[in-house]
PDB file of C-alpha atoms in Angstrom:
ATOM      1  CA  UNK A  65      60.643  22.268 -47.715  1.00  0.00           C
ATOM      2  CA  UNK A  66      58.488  23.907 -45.204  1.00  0.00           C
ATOM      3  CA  UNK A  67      58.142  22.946 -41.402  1.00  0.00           C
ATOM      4  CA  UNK A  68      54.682  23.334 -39.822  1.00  0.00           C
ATOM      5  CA  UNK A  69      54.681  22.711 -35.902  1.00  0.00           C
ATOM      6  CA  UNK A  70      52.460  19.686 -34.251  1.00  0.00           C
ATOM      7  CA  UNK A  71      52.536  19.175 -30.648  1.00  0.00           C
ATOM      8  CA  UNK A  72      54.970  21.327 -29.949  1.00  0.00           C
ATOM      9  CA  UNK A  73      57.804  20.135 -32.626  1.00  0.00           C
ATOM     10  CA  UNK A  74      58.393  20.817 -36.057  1.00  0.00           C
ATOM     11  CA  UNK A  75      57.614  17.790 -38.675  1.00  0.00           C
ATOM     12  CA  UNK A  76      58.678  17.997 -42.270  1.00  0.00           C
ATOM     13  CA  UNK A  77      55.912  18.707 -44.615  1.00  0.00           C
ATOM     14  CA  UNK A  78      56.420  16.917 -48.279  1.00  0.00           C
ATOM     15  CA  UNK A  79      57.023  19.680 -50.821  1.00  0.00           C
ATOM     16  CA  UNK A  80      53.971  19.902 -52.955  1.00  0.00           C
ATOM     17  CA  UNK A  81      53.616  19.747 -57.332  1.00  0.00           C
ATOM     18  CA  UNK A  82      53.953  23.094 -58.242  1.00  0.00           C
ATOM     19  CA  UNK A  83      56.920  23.516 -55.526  1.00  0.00           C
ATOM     20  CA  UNK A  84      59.211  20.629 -56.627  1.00  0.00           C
ATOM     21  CA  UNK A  85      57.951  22.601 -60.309  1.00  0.00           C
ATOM     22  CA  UNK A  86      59.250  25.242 -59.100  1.00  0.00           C
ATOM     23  CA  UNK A  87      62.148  23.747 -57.775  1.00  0.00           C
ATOM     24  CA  UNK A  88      62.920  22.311 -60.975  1.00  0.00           C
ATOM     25  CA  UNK A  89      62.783  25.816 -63.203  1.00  0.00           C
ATOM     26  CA  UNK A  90      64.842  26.894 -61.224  1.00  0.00           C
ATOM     27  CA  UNK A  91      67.484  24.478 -61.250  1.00  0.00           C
ATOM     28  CA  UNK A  92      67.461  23.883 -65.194  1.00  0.00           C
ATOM     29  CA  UNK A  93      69.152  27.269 -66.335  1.00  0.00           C
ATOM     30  CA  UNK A  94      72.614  24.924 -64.738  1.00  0.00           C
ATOM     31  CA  UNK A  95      72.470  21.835 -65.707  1.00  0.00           C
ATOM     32  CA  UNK A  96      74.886  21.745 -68.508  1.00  0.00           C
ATOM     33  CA  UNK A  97      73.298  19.305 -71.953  1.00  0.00           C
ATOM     34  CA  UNK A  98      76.580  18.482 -74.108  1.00  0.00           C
ATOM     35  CA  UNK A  99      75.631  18.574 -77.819  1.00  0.00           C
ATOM     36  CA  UNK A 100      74.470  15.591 -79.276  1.00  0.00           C
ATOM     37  CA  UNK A 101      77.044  13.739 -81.523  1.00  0.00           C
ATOM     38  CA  UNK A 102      76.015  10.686 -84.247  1.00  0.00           C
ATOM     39  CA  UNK A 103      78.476   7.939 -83.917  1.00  0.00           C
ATOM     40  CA  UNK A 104      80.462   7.703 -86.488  1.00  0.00           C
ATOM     41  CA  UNK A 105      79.734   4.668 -88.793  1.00  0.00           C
ATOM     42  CA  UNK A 106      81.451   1.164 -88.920  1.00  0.00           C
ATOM     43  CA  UNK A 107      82.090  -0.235 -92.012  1.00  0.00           C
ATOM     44  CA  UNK A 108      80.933  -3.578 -92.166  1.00  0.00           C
ATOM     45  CA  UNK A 109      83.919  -4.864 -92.864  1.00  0.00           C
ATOM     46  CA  UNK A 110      85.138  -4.217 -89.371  1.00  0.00           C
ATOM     47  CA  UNK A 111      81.774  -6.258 -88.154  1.00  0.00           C
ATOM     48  CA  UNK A 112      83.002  -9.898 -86.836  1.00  0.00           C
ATOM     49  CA  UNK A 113      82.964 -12.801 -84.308  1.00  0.00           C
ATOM     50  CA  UNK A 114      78.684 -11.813 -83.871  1.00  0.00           C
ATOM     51  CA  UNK A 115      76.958 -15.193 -83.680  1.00  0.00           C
ATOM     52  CA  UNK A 116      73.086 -14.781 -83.578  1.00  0.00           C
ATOM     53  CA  UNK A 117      71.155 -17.875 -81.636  1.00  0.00           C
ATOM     54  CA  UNK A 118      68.794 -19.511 -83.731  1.00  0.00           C
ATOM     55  CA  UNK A 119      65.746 -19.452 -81.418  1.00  0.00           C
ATOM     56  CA  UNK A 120      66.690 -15.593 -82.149  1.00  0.00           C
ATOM     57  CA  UNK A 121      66.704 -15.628 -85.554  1.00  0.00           C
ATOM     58  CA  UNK A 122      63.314 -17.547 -85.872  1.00  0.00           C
ATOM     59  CA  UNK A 123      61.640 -15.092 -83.558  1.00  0.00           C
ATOM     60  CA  UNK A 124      62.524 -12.073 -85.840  1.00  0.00           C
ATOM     61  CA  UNK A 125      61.966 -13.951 -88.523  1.00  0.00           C
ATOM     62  CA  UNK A 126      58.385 -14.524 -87.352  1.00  0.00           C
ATOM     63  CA  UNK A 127      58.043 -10.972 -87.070  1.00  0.00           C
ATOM     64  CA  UNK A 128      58.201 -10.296 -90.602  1.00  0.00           C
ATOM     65  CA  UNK A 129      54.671  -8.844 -90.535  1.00  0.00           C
ATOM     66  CA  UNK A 130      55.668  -6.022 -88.182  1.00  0.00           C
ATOM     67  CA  UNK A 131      58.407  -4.681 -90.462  1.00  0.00           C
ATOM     68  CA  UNK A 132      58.694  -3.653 -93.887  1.00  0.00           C
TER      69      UNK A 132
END
């Protein structure tokens, strides 16, 4: 961030686009991205205990047009 002087003191002047751009390419190159990983897939078998609301189940149901 640059400092211009007014009245005799130095004020903060708010970095502009194409500095925090800047600032950005720069920092990129270190920021570390782990590799994506697909979870792994439960069997249904080990799917219990979900209880859906009924006002819930109506509203998707009333959706039917939006989906296949």
């Amino acid at each position: 961030m640059e400092t211009k002087v007014s009245g005799g003191r130095a004020v903060a002047k708010d970095p502009g686009l194409e500095e925090l751009r800047g600032d950005c390419a720069r920092m990129a190159p270190h920021w570390v991205v782990p590799a994506a990983s697909a979870p792994a897939p439960v069997p249904p078998s080990r799917i219990h205990g979900v209880t859906i609301p009924s006002a819930s189940v109506r509203l998707i149901a009333d959706m039917s047009e939006y989906g296949d």
